[in-house]
Short mmCIF file of C-alpha atoms and ligand atoms in Angstrom, two decimals:
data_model
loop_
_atom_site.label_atom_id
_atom_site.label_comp_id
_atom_site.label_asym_id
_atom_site.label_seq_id
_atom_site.Cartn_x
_atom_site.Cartn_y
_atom_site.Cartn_z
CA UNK A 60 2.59 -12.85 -17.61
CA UNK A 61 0.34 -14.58 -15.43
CA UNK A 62 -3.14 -13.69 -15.10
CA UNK A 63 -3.66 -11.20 -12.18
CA UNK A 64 -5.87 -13.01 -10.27
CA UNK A 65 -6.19 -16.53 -10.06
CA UNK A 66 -8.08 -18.21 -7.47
CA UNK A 67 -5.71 -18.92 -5.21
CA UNK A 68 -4.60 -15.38 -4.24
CA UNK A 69 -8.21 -14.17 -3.56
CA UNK A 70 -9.71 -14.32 -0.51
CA UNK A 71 -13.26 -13.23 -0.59
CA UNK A 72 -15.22 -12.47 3.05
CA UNK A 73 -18.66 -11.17 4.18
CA UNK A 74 -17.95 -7.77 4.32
CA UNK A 75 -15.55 -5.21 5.14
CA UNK A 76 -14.92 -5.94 8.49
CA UNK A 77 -13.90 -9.20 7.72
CA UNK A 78 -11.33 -7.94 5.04
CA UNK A 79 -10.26 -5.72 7.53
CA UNK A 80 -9.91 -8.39 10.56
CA UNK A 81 -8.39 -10.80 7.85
CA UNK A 82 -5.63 -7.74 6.58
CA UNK A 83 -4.72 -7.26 10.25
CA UNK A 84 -4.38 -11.11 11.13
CA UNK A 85 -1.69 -10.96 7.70
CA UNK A 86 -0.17 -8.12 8.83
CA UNK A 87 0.47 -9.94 12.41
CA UNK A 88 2.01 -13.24 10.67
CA UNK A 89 4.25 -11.32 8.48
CA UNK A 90 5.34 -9.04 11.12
CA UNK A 91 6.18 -11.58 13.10
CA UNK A 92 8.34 -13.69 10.59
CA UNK A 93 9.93 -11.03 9.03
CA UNK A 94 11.54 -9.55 12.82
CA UNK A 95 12.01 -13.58 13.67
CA UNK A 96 13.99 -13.56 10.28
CA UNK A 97 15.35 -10.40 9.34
CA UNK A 98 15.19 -8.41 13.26
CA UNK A 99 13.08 -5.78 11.49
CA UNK A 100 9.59 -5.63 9.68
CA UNK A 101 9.25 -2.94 6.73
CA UNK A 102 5.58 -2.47 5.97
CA UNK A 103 4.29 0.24 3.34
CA UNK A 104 0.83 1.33 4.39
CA UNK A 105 -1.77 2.38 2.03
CA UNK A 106 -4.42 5.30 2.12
CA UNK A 107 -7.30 5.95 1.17
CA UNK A 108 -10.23 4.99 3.70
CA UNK A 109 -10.63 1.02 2.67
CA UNK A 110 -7.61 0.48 5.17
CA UNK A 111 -8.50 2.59 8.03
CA UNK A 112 -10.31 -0.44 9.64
CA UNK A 113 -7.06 -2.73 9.34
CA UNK A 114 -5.18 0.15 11.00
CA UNK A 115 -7.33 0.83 14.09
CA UNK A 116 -7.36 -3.30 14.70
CA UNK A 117 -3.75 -3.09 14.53
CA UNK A 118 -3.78 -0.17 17.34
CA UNK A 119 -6.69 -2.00 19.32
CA UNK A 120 -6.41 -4.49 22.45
CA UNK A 121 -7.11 -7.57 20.61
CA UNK A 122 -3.59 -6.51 18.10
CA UNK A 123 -1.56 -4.52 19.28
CA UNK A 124 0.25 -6.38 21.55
CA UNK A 125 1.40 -9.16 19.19
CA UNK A 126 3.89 -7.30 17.19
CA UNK A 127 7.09 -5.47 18.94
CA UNK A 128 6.27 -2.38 17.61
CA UNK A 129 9.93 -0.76 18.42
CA UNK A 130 11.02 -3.19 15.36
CA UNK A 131 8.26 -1.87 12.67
CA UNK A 132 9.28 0.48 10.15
CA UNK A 133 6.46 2.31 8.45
CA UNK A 134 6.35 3.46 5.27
CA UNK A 135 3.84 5.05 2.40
CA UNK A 136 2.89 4.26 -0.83
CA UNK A 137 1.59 7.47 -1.77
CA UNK A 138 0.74 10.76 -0.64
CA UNK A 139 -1.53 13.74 -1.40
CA UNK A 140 0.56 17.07 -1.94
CA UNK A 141 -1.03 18.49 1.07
CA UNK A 142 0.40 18.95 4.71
CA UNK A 143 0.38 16.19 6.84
CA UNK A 144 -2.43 17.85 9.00
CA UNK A 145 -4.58 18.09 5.77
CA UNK A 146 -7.55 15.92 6.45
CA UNK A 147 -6.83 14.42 2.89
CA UNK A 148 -3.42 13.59 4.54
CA UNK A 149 -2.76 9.77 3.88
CA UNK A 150 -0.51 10.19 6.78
CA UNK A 151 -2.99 11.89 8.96
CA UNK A 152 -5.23 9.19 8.41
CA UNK A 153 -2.57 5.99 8.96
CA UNK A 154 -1.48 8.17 12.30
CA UNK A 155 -4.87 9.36 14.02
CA UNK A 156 -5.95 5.60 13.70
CA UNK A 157 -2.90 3.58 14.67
CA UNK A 158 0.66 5.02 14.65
CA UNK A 159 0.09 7.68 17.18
CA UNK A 160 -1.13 4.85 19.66
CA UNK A 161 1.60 2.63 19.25
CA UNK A 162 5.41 2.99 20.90
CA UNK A 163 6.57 3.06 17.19
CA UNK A 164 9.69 4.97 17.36
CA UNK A 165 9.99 8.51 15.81
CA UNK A 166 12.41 7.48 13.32
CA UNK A 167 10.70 4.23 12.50
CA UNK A 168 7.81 6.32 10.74
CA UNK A 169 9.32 7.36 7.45
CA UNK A 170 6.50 9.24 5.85
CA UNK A 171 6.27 11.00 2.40
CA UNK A 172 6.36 14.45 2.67
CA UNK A 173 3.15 16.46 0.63
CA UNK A 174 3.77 19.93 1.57
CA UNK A 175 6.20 21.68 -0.75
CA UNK A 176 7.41 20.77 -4.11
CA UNK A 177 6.58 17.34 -5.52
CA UNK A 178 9.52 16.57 -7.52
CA UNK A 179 11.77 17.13 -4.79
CA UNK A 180 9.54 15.43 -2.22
CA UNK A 181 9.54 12.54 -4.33
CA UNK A 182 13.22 12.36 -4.67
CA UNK A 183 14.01 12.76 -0.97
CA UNK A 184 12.27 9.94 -0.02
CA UNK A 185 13.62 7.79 -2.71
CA UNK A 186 16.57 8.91 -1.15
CA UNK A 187 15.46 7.62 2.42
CA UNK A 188 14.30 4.39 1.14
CA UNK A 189 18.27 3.86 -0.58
CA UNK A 190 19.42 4.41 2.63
CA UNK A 191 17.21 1.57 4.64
CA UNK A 192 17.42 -0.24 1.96
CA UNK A 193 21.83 0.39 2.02
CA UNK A 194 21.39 1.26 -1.53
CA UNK A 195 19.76 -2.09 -2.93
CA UNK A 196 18.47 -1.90 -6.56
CA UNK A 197 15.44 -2.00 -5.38
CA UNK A 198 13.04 -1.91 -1.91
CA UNK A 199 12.80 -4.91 -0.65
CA UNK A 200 9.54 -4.26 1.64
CA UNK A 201 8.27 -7.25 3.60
CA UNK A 202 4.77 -5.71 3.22
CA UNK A 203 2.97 -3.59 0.76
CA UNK A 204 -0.67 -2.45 1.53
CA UNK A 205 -2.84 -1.07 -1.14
CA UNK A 206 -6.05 -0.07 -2.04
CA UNK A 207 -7.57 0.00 -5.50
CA UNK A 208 -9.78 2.88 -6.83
CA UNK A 209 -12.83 2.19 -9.04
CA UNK A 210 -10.74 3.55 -11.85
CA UNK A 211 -8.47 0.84 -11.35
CA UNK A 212 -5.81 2.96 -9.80
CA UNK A 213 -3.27 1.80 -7.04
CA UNK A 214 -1.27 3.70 -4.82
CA UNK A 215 -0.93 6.97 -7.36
CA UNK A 216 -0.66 5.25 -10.25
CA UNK A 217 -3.73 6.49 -12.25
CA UNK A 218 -4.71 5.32 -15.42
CA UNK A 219 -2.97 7.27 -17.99
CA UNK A 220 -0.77 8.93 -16.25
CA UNK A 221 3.25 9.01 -16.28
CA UNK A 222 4.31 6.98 -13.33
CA UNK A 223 2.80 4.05 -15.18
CA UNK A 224 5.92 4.23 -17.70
CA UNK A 225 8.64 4.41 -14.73
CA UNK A 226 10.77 2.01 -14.59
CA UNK A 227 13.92 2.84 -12.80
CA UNK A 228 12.86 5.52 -10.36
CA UNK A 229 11.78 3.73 -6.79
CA UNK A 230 9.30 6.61 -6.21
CA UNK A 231 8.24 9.75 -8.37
CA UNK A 232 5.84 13.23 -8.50
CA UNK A 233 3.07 12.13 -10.57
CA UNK A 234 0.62 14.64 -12.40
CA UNK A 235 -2.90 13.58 -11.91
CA UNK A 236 -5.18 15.58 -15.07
CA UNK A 237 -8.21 14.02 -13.34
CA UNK A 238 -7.28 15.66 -10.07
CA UNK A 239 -5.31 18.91 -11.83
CA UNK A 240 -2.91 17.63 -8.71
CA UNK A 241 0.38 16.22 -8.18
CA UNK A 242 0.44 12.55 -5.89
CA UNK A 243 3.94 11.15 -4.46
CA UNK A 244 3.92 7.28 -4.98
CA UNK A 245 6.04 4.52 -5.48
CA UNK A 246 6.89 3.36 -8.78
CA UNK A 247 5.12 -0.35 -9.76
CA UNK A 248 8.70 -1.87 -9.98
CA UNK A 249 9.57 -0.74 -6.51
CA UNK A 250 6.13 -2.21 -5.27
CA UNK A 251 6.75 -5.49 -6.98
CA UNK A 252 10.17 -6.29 -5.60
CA UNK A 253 8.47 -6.19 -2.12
CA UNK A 254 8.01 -9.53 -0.59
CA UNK A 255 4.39 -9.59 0.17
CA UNK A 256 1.82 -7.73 -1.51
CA UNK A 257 -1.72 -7.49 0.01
CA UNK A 258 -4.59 -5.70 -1.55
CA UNK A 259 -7.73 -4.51 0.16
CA UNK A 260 -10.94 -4.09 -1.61
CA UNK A 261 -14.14 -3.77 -0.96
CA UNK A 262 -17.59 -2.52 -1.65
CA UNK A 263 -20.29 -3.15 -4.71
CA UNK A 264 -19.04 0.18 -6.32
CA UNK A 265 -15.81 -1.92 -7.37
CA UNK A 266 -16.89 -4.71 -8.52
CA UNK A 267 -16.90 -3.96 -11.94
CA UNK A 268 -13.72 -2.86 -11.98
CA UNK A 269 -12.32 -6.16 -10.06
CA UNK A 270 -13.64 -8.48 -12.69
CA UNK A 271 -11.26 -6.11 -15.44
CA UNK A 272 -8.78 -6.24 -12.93
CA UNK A 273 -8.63 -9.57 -12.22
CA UNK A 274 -10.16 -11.70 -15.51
CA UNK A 275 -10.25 -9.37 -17.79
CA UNK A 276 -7.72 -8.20 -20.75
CA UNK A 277 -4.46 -7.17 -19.55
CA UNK A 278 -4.44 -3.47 -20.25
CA UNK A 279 -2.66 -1.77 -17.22
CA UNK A 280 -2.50 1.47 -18.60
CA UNK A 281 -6.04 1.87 -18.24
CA UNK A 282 -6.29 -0.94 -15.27
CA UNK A 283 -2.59 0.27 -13.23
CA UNK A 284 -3.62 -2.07 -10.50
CA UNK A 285 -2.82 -5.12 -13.15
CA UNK A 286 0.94 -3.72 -13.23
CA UNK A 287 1.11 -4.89 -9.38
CA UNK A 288 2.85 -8.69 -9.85
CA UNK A 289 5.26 -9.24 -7.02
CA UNK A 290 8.67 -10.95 -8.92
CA UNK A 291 9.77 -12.15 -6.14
CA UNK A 292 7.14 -12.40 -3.36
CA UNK A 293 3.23 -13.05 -2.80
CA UNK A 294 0.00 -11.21 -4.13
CA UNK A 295 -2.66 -11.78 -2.34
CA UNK A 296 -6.17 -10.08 -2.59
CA UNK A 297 -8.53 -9.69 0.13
CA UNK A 298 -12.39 -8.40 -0.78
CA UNK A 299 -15.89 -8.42 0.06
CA UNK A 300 -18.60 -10.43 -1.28
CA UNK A 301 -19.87 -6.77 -2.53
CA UNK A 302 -16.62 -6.21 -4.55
CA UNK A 303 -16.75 -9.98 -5.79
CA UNK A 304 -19.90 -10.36 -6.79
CA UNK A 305 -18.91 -9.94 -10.23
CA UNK A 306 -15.90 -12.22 -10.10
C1 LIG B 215 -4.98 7.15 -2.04
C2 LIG B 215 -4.70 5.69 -2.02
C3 LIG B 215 -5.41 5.05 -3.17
C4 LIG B 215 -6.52 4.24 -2.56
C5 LIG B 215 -7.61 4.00 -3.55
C6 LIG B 215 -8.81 3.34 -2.87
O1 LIG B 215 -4.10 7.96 -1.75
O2 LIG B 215 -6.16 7.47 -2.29
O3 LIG B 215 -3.44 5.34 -1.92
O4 LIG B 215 -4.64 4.24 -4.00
O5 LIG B 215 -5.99 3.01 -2.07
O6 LIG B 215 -8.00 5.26 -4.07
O7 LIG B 215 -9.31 4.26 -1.94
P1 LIG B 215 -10.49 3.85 -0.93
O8 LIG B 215 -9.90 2.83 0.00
O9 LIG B 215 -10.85 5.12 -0.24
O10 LIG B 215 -11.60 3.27 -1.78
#
């Protein structure tokens, strides 16, 4: 396999407000090719609070009106088992700073549900990704966000865990030990069959952990973000000079 991160696929800025302006300009140009091409744009939003930024752009003056919003389908890549009012909620995050200000429709917003059993939560919306997706063998998203963590996490997938070792299953209940807590994500094989993948990172405290990411040995089990290699579409990494300073 390639190496995770070669030169061309990362885009290093100032800070974090110019990873987040730069995430929301990508988000724009793929919106806008993928309803020019396909009459729809499927975009899986990440949580955490590196994003947040990119999301409130997206809802501001300056963004908002350069997408048609009515053709945006929103997705998750993972979710805390909590209820969506939680304030760990990645939904409550993703909605208080840009899907409740924008005429997305209802049933446009397809969000994981946390509250309630895992394993069933997990397999209901695998189920409501088959049926977007008209049963497909896998999610073809035109955009996956993501985050990293400074354990080298993405979406759910923690080092160590289960989910790492999933292969068929689009999305799954995965038991955190680190967290004694279950997380809802997608799968790595349904994130790499999307046709853009954009991660955000930023901040000093990661840098270590970039440099293993991104030159170091391949060993995703302990680095999951290094299982994240798109098979049929782009990777592209956008970070801070904090985050790159050991790159
Ligand atoms: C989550 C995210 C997770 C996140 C990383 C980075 O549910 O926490 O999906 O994968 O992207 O933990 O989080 P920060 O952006 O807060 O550093």
């Amino acid at each position: 396999m390639e190496a995770t991160g070669t030169a061309s696929n990362i885009r290093i800025y100032e800070n974090d407000e110019e990873v987040a302006r730069a995430a929301a300009s990508c988000f724009v140009d793929i919106a806008l090719s993928s309803i020019s091409d396909l009459g729809r744009f499927s975009v899986v939003l990440a949580g955490g609070s590196t994003p947040r930024r990119t999301y409130q752009l997206l809802a501001s003056e300056e963004y908002r009106n350069r997408i048609e919003w009515p053709k945006v389908h929103i997705f998750f890549g993972d979710e805390r088992c909590v209820p969506p009012t939680d304030a760990t909620s990645n939904y409550r995050m993703a909605n208080e700073a840009m899907i409740s200000l924008l005429p997305i429709p209802t049933q446009n917003i397809h969000r994981m549900s946390g509250e309630g059993d895992a394993v069933a939560n997990a397999s209901l919306y695998q189920s409501d990704l088959q049926t977007f997706f008209d049963d497909a063998p896998w999610p073809r998203f035109d955009l996956v966000l993501l985050g990293m963590g400074d354990d080298g996490h993405t979406a759910s997938l923690f080092p160590g865990t289960r989910a790492l070792n999933e292969r068929e299953a689009w999305v799954v209940a995965n038991w955190v030990e680190k967290l004694n807590a279950h997380r809802i994500t997608l799968t790595f094989p349904a994130i790499n069959y999307a046709a853009n993948v954009l991660f955000l990172v930023t901040g000093a405290g990661k840098s270590k952990t970039l440099l293993q990411v991104l030159r170091g040995a391949r060993n995703p089990q302990m680095l999951p973000a290094q299982l994240i290699q798109p098979s049929h579409g782009s990777l592209l990494w956008l970070v801070d000079e904090a985050a790159a300073r050991d790159l």
